mmCIF file of C-alpha atoms and ligand atoms in Angstrom:
data_model
loop_
_atom_site.group_PDB
_atom_site.id
_atom_site.type_symbol
_atom_site.label_atom_id
_atom_site.label_comp_id
_atom_site.label_asym_id
_atom_site.label_seq_id
_atom_site.Cartn_x
_atom_site.Cartn_y
_atom_site.Cartn_z
ATOM 1 C CA MET A 1 -30.889 3.837 -21.699
ATOM 2 C CA LYS A 2 -29.494 4.809 -18.313
ATOM 3 C CA PHE A 3 -26.022 4.849 -19.817
ATOM 4 C CA ILE A 4 -27.101 7.298 -22.452
ATOM 5 C CA TYR A 5 -28.385 9.705 -19.777
ATOM 6 C CA VAL A 6 -25.166 9.393 -17.815
ATOM 7 C CA TYR A 7 -23.197 10.032 -20.960
ATOM 8 C CA ILE A 8 -25.249 13.116 -21.881
ATOM 9 C CA PHE A 9 -24.960 14.401 -18.311
ATOM 10 C CA GLN A 10 -21.189 13.985 -18.336
ATOM 11 C CA PHE A 11 -20.958 15.671 -21.690
ATOM 12 C CA VAL A 12 -22.958 18.687 -20.463
ATOM 13 C CA ILE A 13 -20.800 18.989 -17.344
ATOM 14 C CA LEU A 14 -17.620 18.631 -19.329
ATOM 15 C CA PHE A 15 -18.725 21.121 -21.925
ATOM 16 C CA SER A 16 -19.984 23.786 -19.515
ATOM 17 C CA THR A 17 -16.972 23.619 -17.213
ATOM 18 C CA HIS A 18 -14.748 23.662 -20.273
ATOM 19 C CA SER A 19 -16.218 26.898 -21.671
ATOM 20 C CA GLN A 20 -16.365 28.485 -18.201
ATOM 21 C CA THR A 21 -12.717 27.741 -17.514
ATOM 22 C CA LYS A 22 -11.877 29.497 -20.707
ATOM 23 C CA ILE A 23 -13.599 32.759 -19.707
ATOM 24 C CA SER A 24 -12.189 32.732 -16.189
ATOM 25 C CA ASP A 25 -8.715 31.872 -17.521
ATOM 26 C CA ILE A 26 -8.835 34.867 -19.802
ATOM 27 C CA LEU A 27 -10.090 37.135 -17.013
ATOM 28 C CA SER A 28 -7.903 35.666 -14.263
ATOM 29 C CA ASP A 29 -6.206 39.017 -13.523
ATOM 30 C CA ILE A 30 -9.317 41.017 -12.675
ATOM 31 C CA PRO A 31 -11.312 41.116 -9.387
ATOM 32 C CA SER A 32 -13.749 38.244 -9.147
ATOM 33 C CA HIS A 33 -16.934 40.356 -8.846
ATOM 34 C CA VAL A 34 -16.218 41.943 -12.257
ATOM 35 C CA GLU A 35 -15.215 38.607 -13.741
ATOM 36 C CA LYS A 36 -18.527 37.133 -12.533
ATOM 37 C CA ARG A 37 -20.471 40.023 -14.048
ATOM 38 C CA ILE A 38 -18.755 39.540 -17.429
ATOM 39 C CA GLU A 39 -19.354 35.784 -17.331
ATOM 40 C CA ALA A 40 -23.024 36.351 -16.520
ATOM 41 C CA ILE A 41 -23.408 38.697 -19.509
ATOM 42 C CA ILE A 42 -21.867 36.193 -21.902
ATOM 43 C CA ASN A 43 -23.685 33.178 -20.506
ATOM 44 C CA ASP A 44 -27.072 34.919 -20.623
ATOM 45 C CA ASN A 45 -29.420 33.194 -23.078
ATOM 46 C CA ASN A 46 -30.103 36.486 -24.830
ATOM 47 C CA PHE A 47 -26.438 37.355 -25.370
ATOM 48 C CA SER A 48 -25.873 38.305 -29.019
ATOM 49 C CA GLY A 49 -22.250 39.448 -29.016
ATOM 50 C CA VAL A 50 -22.987 42.838 -27.440
ATOM 51 C CA PHE A 51 -21.794 44.529 -24.252
ATOM 52 C CA TYR A 52 -24.289 47.338 -23.669
ATOM 53 C CA SER A 53 -23.010 50.787 -22.672
ATOM 54 C CA GLY A 54 -24.137 50.438 -19.035
ATOM 55 C CA ASP A 55 -22.085 47.266 -18.634
ATOM 56 C CA VAL A 56 -19.124 48.844 -20.401
ATOM 57 C CA GLU A 57 -19.250 51.807 -17.981
ATOM 58 C CA TYR A 58 -19.499 49.434 -15.019
ATOM 59 C CA ILE A 59 -16.426 47.438 -16.131
ATOM 60 C CA SER A 60 -14.515 50.605 -16.916
ATOM 61 C CA SER A 61 -15.208 52.248 -13.551
ATOM 62 C CA GLU A 62 -14.754 49.111 -11.406
ATOM 63 C CA LEU A 63 -11.395 48.350 -13.056
ATOM 64 C CA ASP A 64 -10.413 51.990 -13.539
ATOM 65 C CA MET A 65 -9.781 51.271 -17.214
ATOM 66 C CA SER A 66 -10.130 53.443 -20.314
ATOM 67 C CA LEU A 67 -12.458 52.345 -23.106
ATOM 68 C CA TYR A 68 -9.412 51.133 -25.057
ATOM 69 C CA GLN A 69 -8.317 48.996 -22.140
ATOM 70 C CA VAL A 70 -11.790 47.498 -21.731
ATOM 71 C CA MET A 71 -11.815 46.698 -25.442
ATOM 72 C CA GLU A 72 -8.466 44.957 -25.095
ATOM 73 C CA LEU A 73 -9.659 43.078 -21.994
ATOM 74 C CA LEU A 74 -12.710 41.710 -23.846
ATOM 75 C CA ARG A 75 -11.060 40.972 -27.205
ATOM 76 C CA PRO A 76 -9.876 37.440 -26.275
ATOM 77 C CA LEU A 77 -13.474 36.607 -25.311
ATOM 78 C CA SER A 78 -14.751 37.369 -28.810
ATOM 79 C CA ARG A 79 -11.983 35.115 -30.145
ATOM 80 C CA ILE A 80 -13.630 32.144 -28.386
ATOM 81 C CA TYR A 81 -16.421 32.405 -30.976
ATOM 82 C CA ALA A 82 -14.074 32.020 -33.987
ATOM 83 C CA LYS A 83 -14.927 29.131 -36.326
ATOM 84 C CA ALA A 84 -11.779 28.413 -38.309
ATOM 85 C CA PRO A 85 -11.874 24.710 -39.312
ATOM 86 C CA ILE A 86 -9.521 25.310 -42.272
ATOM 87 C CA SER A 87 -6.769 27.515 -40.839
ATOM 88 C CA ASN A 88 -7.284 26.872 -37.114
ATOM 89 C CA TYR A 89 -6.284 30.534 -36.852
ATOM 90 C CA MET A 90 -8.801 32.113 -34.505
ATOM 91 C CA VAL A 91 -9.303 35.869 -34.580
ATOM 92 C CA GLY A 92 -11.375 38.039 -32.259
ATOM 93 C CA ALA A 93 -12.185 41.696 -32.828
ATOM 94 C CA LEU A 94 -14.221 44.270 -30.990
ATOM 95 C CA CYS A 95 -15.744 47.525 -32.152
ATOM 96 C CA SER A 96 -17.572 50.297 -30.339
ATOM 97 C CA GLY A 97 -20.693 51.949 -31.701
ATOM 98 C CA SER A 98 -21.591 55.608 -31.179
ATOM 99 C CA SER A 99 -24.206 54.386 -28.646
ATOM 100 C CA GLY A 100 -21.334 53.281 -26.388
ATOM 101 C CA ASN A 101 -22.093 49.583 -26.891
ATOM 102 C CA LEU A 102 -19.279 47.154 -27.702
ATOM 103 C CA TYR A 103 -19.649 44.466 -30.368
ATOM 104 C CA PHE A 104 -17.829 41.171 -30.706
ATOM 105 C CA GLY A 105 -16.576 39.865 -34.043
ATOM 106 C CA SER A 106 -14.921 36.561 -34.916
ATOM 107 C CA ASN A 107 -13.728 34.930 -38.122
ATOM 108 C CA ILE A 108 -15.745 32.218 -39.860
ATOM 109 C CA GLU A 109 -14.523 29.673 -42.427
ATOM 110 C CA ILE A 110 -16.708 27.067 -44.148
ATOM 111 C CA LEU A 111 -15.117 23.628 -44.155
ATOM 112 C CA GLY A 112 -15.064 22.136 -47.653
ATOM 113 C CA GLU A 113 -15.836 25.437 -49.393
ATOM 114 C CA SER A 114 -13.731 27.966 -51.257
ATOM 115 C CA LEU A 115 -11.624 30.274 -49.080
ATOM 116 C CA SER A 116 -13.558 33.187 -50.625
ATOM 117 C CA PHE A 117 -16.396 32.419 -48.216
ATOM 118 C CA THR A 118 -14.266 33.502 -45.240
ATOM 119 C CA LEU A 119 -15.578 36.257 -42.991
ATOM 120 C CA HIS A 120 -12.855 38.164 -41.142
ATOM 121 C CA ALA A 121 -13.263 39.055 -37.475
ATOM 122 C CA GLU A 122 -13.298 42.780 -38.238
ATOM 123 C CA GLN A 123 -16.083 42.296 -40.796
ATOM 124 C CA SER A 124 -18.009 40.234 -38.273
ATOM 125 C CA ALA A 125 -17.712 42.994 -35.622
ATOM 126 C CA VAL A 126 -18.907 45.652 -38.082
ATOM 127 C CA VAL A 127 -21.948 43.681 -39.241
ATOM 128 C CA ASN A 128 -22.730 42.849 -35.623
ATOM 129 C CA ALA A 129 -22.857 46.580 -34.806
ATOM 130 C CA TRP A 130 -24.904 47.265 -37.947
ATOM 131 C CA SER A 131 -27.409 44.503 -37.181
ATOM 132 C CA HIS A 132 -27.970 46.054 -33.741
ATOM 133 C CA GLY A 133 -28.940 49.389 -35.314
ATOM 134 C CA GLU A 134 -25.636 51.260 -35.111
ATOM 135 C CA THR A 135 -24.878 53.655 -37.970
ATOM 136 C CA ASN A 136 -21.392 54.590 -36.838
ATOM 137 C CA ILE A 137 -18.477 52.823 -35.206
ATOM 138 C CA ASN A 138 -15.840 54.932 -33.454
ATOM 139 C CA PHE A 139 -13.202 52.349 -32.598
ATOM 140 C CA ILE A 140 -12.163 48.901 -33.706
ATOM 141 C CA ASN A 141 -9.656 46.640 -31.966
ATOM 142 C CA VAL A 142 -8.138 43.504 -33.459
ATOM 143 C CA GLY A 143 -4.896 43.784 -31.483
ATOM 144 C CA GLY A 144 -2.968 45.755 -34.118
ATOM 145 C CA SER A 145 -3.435 46.494 -37.786
ATOM 146 C CA PRO A 146 -6.266 44.762 -39.635
ATOM 147 C CA CYS A 147 -5.137 42.894 -42.779
ATOM 148 C CA GLY A 148 -5.203 44.621 -46.166
ATOM 149 C CA TYR A 149 -8.510 42.999 -47.072
ATOM 150 C CA CYS A 150 -10.127 44.320 -43.884
ATOM 151 C CA LEU A 151 -8.715 47.814 -44.423
ATOM 152 C CA GLN A 152 -10.340 47.719 -47.849
ATOM 153 C CA PHE A 153 -13.586 46.555 -46.262
ATOM 154 C CA LEU A 154 -13.483 49.251 -43.545
ATOM 155 C CA ASN A 155 -12.791 51.918 -46.165
ATOM 156 C CA GLU A 156 -16.364 51.431 -47.385
ATOM 157 C CA LEU A 157 -17.884 52.730 -44.120
ATOM 158 C CA ASN A 158 -19.792 55.994 -44.319
ATOM 159 C CA HIS A 159 -17.472 57.301 -41.602
ATOM 160 C CA ALA A 160 -14.210 55.650 -42.740
ATOM 161 C CA ASP A 161 -12.255 58.881 -42.177
ATOM 162 C CA SER A 162 -13.056 59.132 -38.473
ATOM 163 C CA LEU A 163 -12.694 55.461 -37.512
ATOM 164 C CA ILE A 164 -9.901 54.826 -35.004
ATOM 165 C CA ILE A 165 -8.042 51.529 -35.176
ATOM 166 C CA ILE A 166 -6.799 50.740 -31.692
ATOM 167 C CA ASN A 167 -3.195 49.663 -31.412
ATOM 168 C CA PRO A 168 -2.698 48.161 -27.928
ATOM 169 C CA GLN A 169 1.086 48.293 -28.492
ATOM 170 C CA GLY A 170 1.324 52.034 -29.111
ATOM 171 C CA LYS A 171 -0.123 54.882 -31.125
ATOM 172 C CA ASN A 172 -3.557 54.288 -32.644
ATOM 173 C CA TYR A 173 -4.151 54.379 -36.397
ATOM 174 C CA THR A 174 -6.679 55.715 -38.852
ATOM 175 C CA ILE A 175 -7.472 53.813 -42.062
ATOM 176 C CA SER A 176 -5.487 56.337 -44.109
ATOM 177 C CA ASP A 177 -2.354 55.687 -41.975
ATOM 178 C CA LEU A 178 -2.404 52.057 -43.111
ATOM 179 C CA LEU A 179 -4.072 52.264 -46.525
ATOM 180 C CA THR A 180 -2.000 54.994 -48.037
ATOM 181 C CA PHE A 181 -3.267 54.972 -51.623
ATOM 182 C CA PRO A 182 -6.854 53.887 -51.090
ATOM 183 C CA PHE A 183 -9.310 52.588 -53.627
ATOM 184 C CA GLY A 184 -12.835 53.271 -52.510
ATOM 185 C CA PRO A 185 -16.418 54.147 -53.378
ATOM 186 C CA LYS A 186 -15.437 57.523 -54.851
ATOM 187 C CA ASN A 187 -13.415 55.756 -57.570
ATOM 188 C CA LEU A 188 -16.688 54.268 -58.769
ATOM 189 C CA GLY A 189 -18.633 57.497 -58.410
ATOM 190 C CA ILE A 190 -20.354 56.513 -55.144
ATOM 191 C CA ASP A 191 -20.439 58.547 -51.932
ATOM 192 C CA GLY A 192 -19.468 55.743 -49.542
ATOM 193 C CA GLY A 193 -22.112 54.659 -47.155
ATOM 194 C CA LEU A 194 -21.833 51.247 -45.547
ATOM 195 C CA MET A 195 -23.897 51.363 -42.310
ATOM 196 C CA SER A 196 -25.863 54.439 -43.385
ATOM 197 C CA LYS A 197 -29.527 54.266 -42.517
ATOM 198 C CA ASN A 198 -31.201 53.263 -45.745
ATOM 199 C CA ASN A 199 -34.314 51.744 -47.153
ATOM 200 C CA ASN A 200 -34.039 50.397 -50.659
ATOM 201 C CA ASN A 201 -37.811 50.632 -51.264
ATOM 202 C CA LEU A 202 -38.125 46.971 -52.148
ATOM 203 C CA ILE A 203 -41.474 45.234 -52.253
ATOM 204 C CA LEU A 204 -42.258 41.564 -52.819
ATOM 205 C CA GLU A 205 -43.435 40.402 -56.255
ATOM 206 C CA ASN A 206 -46.093 38.342 -54.453
ATOM 207 C CA ASP A 207 -47.405 39.648 -51.155
ATOM 208 C CA SER A 208 -46.639 37.519 -48.119
ATOM 209 C CA ARG A 209 -47.457 37.552 -44.429
ATOM 210 C CA GLU A 210 -44.939 34.917 -43.481
ATOM 211 C CA ARG A 211 -42.689 36.258 -40.708
ATOM 212 C CA LEU A 212 -39.520 34.775 -42.135
ATOM 213 C CA VAL A 213 -40.203 36.203 -45.611
ATOM 214 C CA LEU A 214 -40.908 39.645 -44.133
ATOM 215 C CA ALA A 215 -37.704 39.474 -42.086
ATOM 216 C CA ALA A 216 -35.738 38.624 -45.253
ATOM 217 C CA LEU A 217 -37.431 41.521 -47.103
ATOM 218 C CA ASN A 218 -36.493 43.834 -44.254
ATOM 219 C CA ALA A 219 -32.887 42.593 -44.487
ATOM 220 C CA ALA A 220 -32.881 43.250 -48.252
ATOM 221 C CA ASN A 221 -34.166 46.748 -47.570
ATOM 222 C CA MET A 222 -31.240 47.296 -45.200
ATOM 223 C CA SER A 223 -28.703 45.937 -47.689
ATOM 224 C CA TYR A 224 -25.997 48.053 -49.309
ATOM 225 C CA ALA A 225 -25.496 47.307 -53.006
ATOM 226 C CA PRO A 226 -24.627 50.553 -54.815
ATOM 227 C CA TYR A 227 -22.481 48.778 -57.441
ATOM 228 C CA SER A 228 -24.565 45.852 -58.697
ATOM 229 C CA LYS A 229 -27.931 47.045 -57.319
ATOM 230 C CA GLY A 230 -28.455 43.374 -56.461
ATOM 231 C CA TYR A 231 -30.131 44.191 -53.144
ATOM 232 C CA SER A 232 -30.689 41.078 -51.098
ATOM 233 C CA GLY A 233 -31.283 39.856 -47.596
ATOM 234 C CA ILE A 234 -31.653 36.614 -45.774
ATOM 235 C CA ALA A 235 -33.644 35.416 -42.777
ATOM 236 C CA VAL A 236 -32.962 32.212 -40.926
ATOM 237 C CA MET A 237 -35.096 30.403 -38.374
ATOM 238 C CA THR A 238 -33.418 28.194 -35.807
ATOM 239 C CA GLU A 239 -35.002 25.127 -34.215
ATOM 240 C CA ASP A 240 -35.996 27.172 -31.146
ATOM 241 C CA GLY A 241 -38.014 29.566 -33.355
ATOM 242 C CA ASN A 242 -35.584 32.503 -33.241
ATOM 243 C CA ILE A 243 -35.124 34.567 -36.393
ATOM 244 C CA PHE A 244 -31.778 35.990 -37.535
ATOM 245 C CA GLN A 245 -31.158 38.358 -40.437
ATOM 246 C CA GLY A 246 -28.294 38.934 -42.864
ATOM 247 C CA TYR A 247 -27.890 42.011 -45.063
ATOM 248 C CA TYR A 248 -25.872 42.013 -48.254
ATOM 249 C CA ALA A 249 -22.948 44.492 -48.063
ATOM 250 C CA GLU A 250 -20.964 45.406 -51.179
ATOM 251 C CA ASN A 251 -17.461 46.816 -51.410
ATOM 252 C CA ALA A 252 -15.942 49.035 -54.106
ATOM 253 C CA ALA A 253 -13.207 46.419 -54.626
ATOM 254 C CA PHE A 254 -15.951 43.772 -54.968
ATOM 255 C CA ASN A 255 -14.209 40.764 -53.332
ATOM 256 C CA PRO A 256 -14.434 42.010 -49.719
ATOM 257 C CA SER A 257 -18.249 42.255 -50.159
ATOM 258 C CA ILE A 258 -20.238 40.275 -47.598
ATOM 259 C CA SER A 259 -22.912 37.843 -48.737
ATOM 260 C CA PRO A 260 -26.091 37.836 -46.619
ATOM 261 C CA ILE A 261 -25.364 34.210 -45.673
ATOM 262 C CA GLU A 262 -21.991 35.134 -44.132
ATOM 263 C CA PHE A 263 -23.649 37.996 -42.246
ATOM 264 C CA VAL A 264 -26.395 35.809 -40.798
ATOM 265 C CA LEU A 265 -23.981 33.017 -39.822
ATOM 266 C CA SER A 266 -21.957 35.551 -37.895
ATOM 267 C CA SER A 267 -25.044 36.788 -35.996
ATOM 268 C CA LEU A 268 -26.101 33.236 -35.197
ATOM 269 C CA ASN A 269 -22.617 32.314 -34.074
ATOM 270 C CA LEU A 270 -22.203 35.336 -31.795
ATOM 271 C CA SER A 271 -25.576 34.501 -30.237
ATOM 272 C CA GLY A 272 -24.158 31.148 -29.198
ATOM 273 C CA LYS A 273 -26.092 29.130 -31.788
ATOM 274 C CA SER A 274 -24.474 26.447 -33.884
ATOM 275 C CA PHE A 275 -25.065 26.317 -37.620
ATOM 276 C CA ASN A 276 -26.842 22.969 -37.464
ATOM 277 C CA GLN A 277 -29.657 24.638 -35.514
ATOM 278 C CA ILE A 278 -30.796 26.276 -38.782
ATOM 279 C CA LYS A 279 -34.205 24.943 -39.812
ATOM 280 C CA LYS A 280 -35.544 27.385 -42.455
ATOM 281 C CA VAL A 281 -33.887 29.888 -44.769
ATOM 282 C CA VAL A 282 -35.458 32.588 -46.946
ATOM 283 C CA LEU A 283 -33.470 34.715 -49.384
ATOM 284 C CA VAL A 284 -35.109 37.822 -50.831
ATOM 285 C CA GLU A 285 -33.460 39.381 -53.873
ATOM 286 C CA LYS A 286 -34.243 41.279 -57.058
ATOM 287 C CA ARG A 287 -35.027 39.031 -60.023
ATOM 288 C CA SER A 288 -32.306 39.023 -62.741
ATOM 289 C CA SER A 289 -29.801 40.984 -60.662
ATOM 290 C CA LYS A 290 -26.377 41.513 -62.212
ATOM 291 C CA SER A 291 -25.071 39.755 -59.119
ATOM 292 C CA SER A 292 -27.141 37.039 -57.416
ATOM 293 C CA GLN A 293 -26.664 35.428 -54.008
ATOM 294 C CA ILE A 294 -28.616 32.245 -54.785
ATOM 295 C CA ASN A 295 -25.702 29.962 -55.689
ATOM 296 C CA THR A 296 -23.493 31.256 -52.874
ATOM 297 C CA VAL A 297 -26.186 30.686 -50.273
ATOM 298 C CA LYS A 298 -26.923 27.194 -51.633
ATOM 299 C CA ALA A 299 -23.223 26.270 -51.610
ATOM 300 C CA VAL A 300 -22.821 27.327 -47.971
ATOM 301 C CA LEU A 301 -26.061 25.661 -46.828
ATOM 302 C CA ASN A 302 -25.038 22.477 -48.623
ATOM 303 C CA LYS A 303 -21.925 22.314 -46.443
ATOM 304 C CA ILE A 304 -23.431 23.234 -43.079
ATOM 305 C CA VAL A 305 -27.065 22.020 -43.228
ATOM 306 C CA PRO A 306 -27.439 19.874 -46.393
ATOM 307 C CA ASN A 307 -31.034 18.986 -45.567
ATOM 308 C CA VAL A 308 -32.304 22.551 -45.385
ATOM 309 C CA LYS A 309 -33.840 23.809 -48.622
ATOM 310 C CA LEU A 310 -33.401 27.445 -49.629
ATOM 311 C CA ASN A 311 -36.618 29.393 -50.254
ATOM 312 C CA VAL A 312 -35.951 32.191 -52.774
ATOM 313 C CA VAL A 313 -38.493 35.020 -52.872
ATOM 314 C CA TYR A 314 -38.234 37.817 -55.431
ATOM 315 C CA CYS A 315 -38.764 41.502 -54.922
ATOM 316 C CA HIS A 316 -38.561 44.658 -56.998
ATOM 317 C CA LYS A 317 -37.585 48.200 -56.312
ATOM 318 C CA VAL A 318 -40.159 50.966 -56.224
ATOM 319 C CA GLU A 319 -38.460 53.911 -57.932
HETATM 320 N N1 THU B 401 -8.329 36.820 -40.394
HETATM 321 C C1 THU B 401 -9.109 37.745 -39.756
HETATM 322 O O1 THU B 401 -10.185 37.405 -39.251
HETATM 323 N N2 THU B 401 -8.704 39.029 -39.697
HETATM 324 C C2 THU B 401 -7.506 39.479 -40.200
HETATM 325 O O2 THU B 401 -7.312 40.690 -40.290
HETATM 326 C C3 THU B 401 -6.511 38.470 -40.616
HETATM 327 C C4 THU B 401 -7.076 37.159 -41.039
HETATM 328 C C5 THU B 401 -8.792 35.419 -40.475
HETATM 329 C C6 THU B 401 -9.266 35.031 -41.855
HETATM 330 C C7 THU B 401 -9.062 33.534 -41.850
HETATM 331 O O3 THU B 401 -10.186 32.943 -41.248
HETATM 332 C C8 THU B 401 -7.873 33.315 -40.926
HETATM 333 O O4 THU B 401 -7.742 34.525 -40.169
HETATM 334 C C9 THU B 401 -6.583 33.049 -41.678
HETATM 335 O O5 THU B 401 -6.331 34.047 -42.568
HETATM 336 ZN ZN1 ZN B 402 -8.752 40.804 -42.373
#
């Protein structure tokens, strides 16, 4: 028994010093009081992948750095969160909301599943901002140009025209600089609107007071599904009783759409939780949607937490 305690103790020490070395290695060039402040923010139990505007201003003024420079300083820290068991290619991104907050994003791959389940770091940063109530992002930084798939994803934003893509090597870009002949919502007769404030007016088929069900309904009400109208949302409870939400987010080119399960895994991950802490999952969606999330969610859960059963709850739209 004693050996087990010693082993656990050593593991905790090893693990904590390991992750701390990483942060201080990345920030080795900045004064130690600022480095300590940044480490404290990230190691806080309530950290959810956000640097709030007050902290951003503090870092910027202490280091005499522009917002772009702060975003480049923090980008390698969001990369630490990447989960890329298939490619081992870790990507970190950062975006800034109109509130002045900065949001981490990191790529996620599901071992054993189709590559289509991959969430890119840029997508993760955008849904992180959205889940924290932002309706507009001004800047995104992934160290250069996002890939074609991400440009297509970003082109769905309600403010795609004004988004600035930071290029730490030189002149910044807009989406239209890099996506010269875009395909977007307008091609399908939709006025683009990912991240717009919306309520889909969904109500449950059978009333419920269960917190997790109501959180999933709320997520479905936040979802963006102008093409299939298959509004859906997910809520996950972790073993410590915390609840995380995932909204479904469609894209005009369909494939870069984000399933609610990918969204919620990203939120969990950026909050420092591991996937095996998931204890309960509720998916709310419209019955007989042209596009359903049920099989996708089950496939992902089967790979990460095979013992957790999916609870599907149906809703309908009040017209
Ligand atoms: N990836 C990103 O996260 N962003 C990009 O713009 C390029 C690619 C990720 C996706 C996948 O997890 C891994 O990098 C290899 O493509
Ligand atoms: Zn990409």
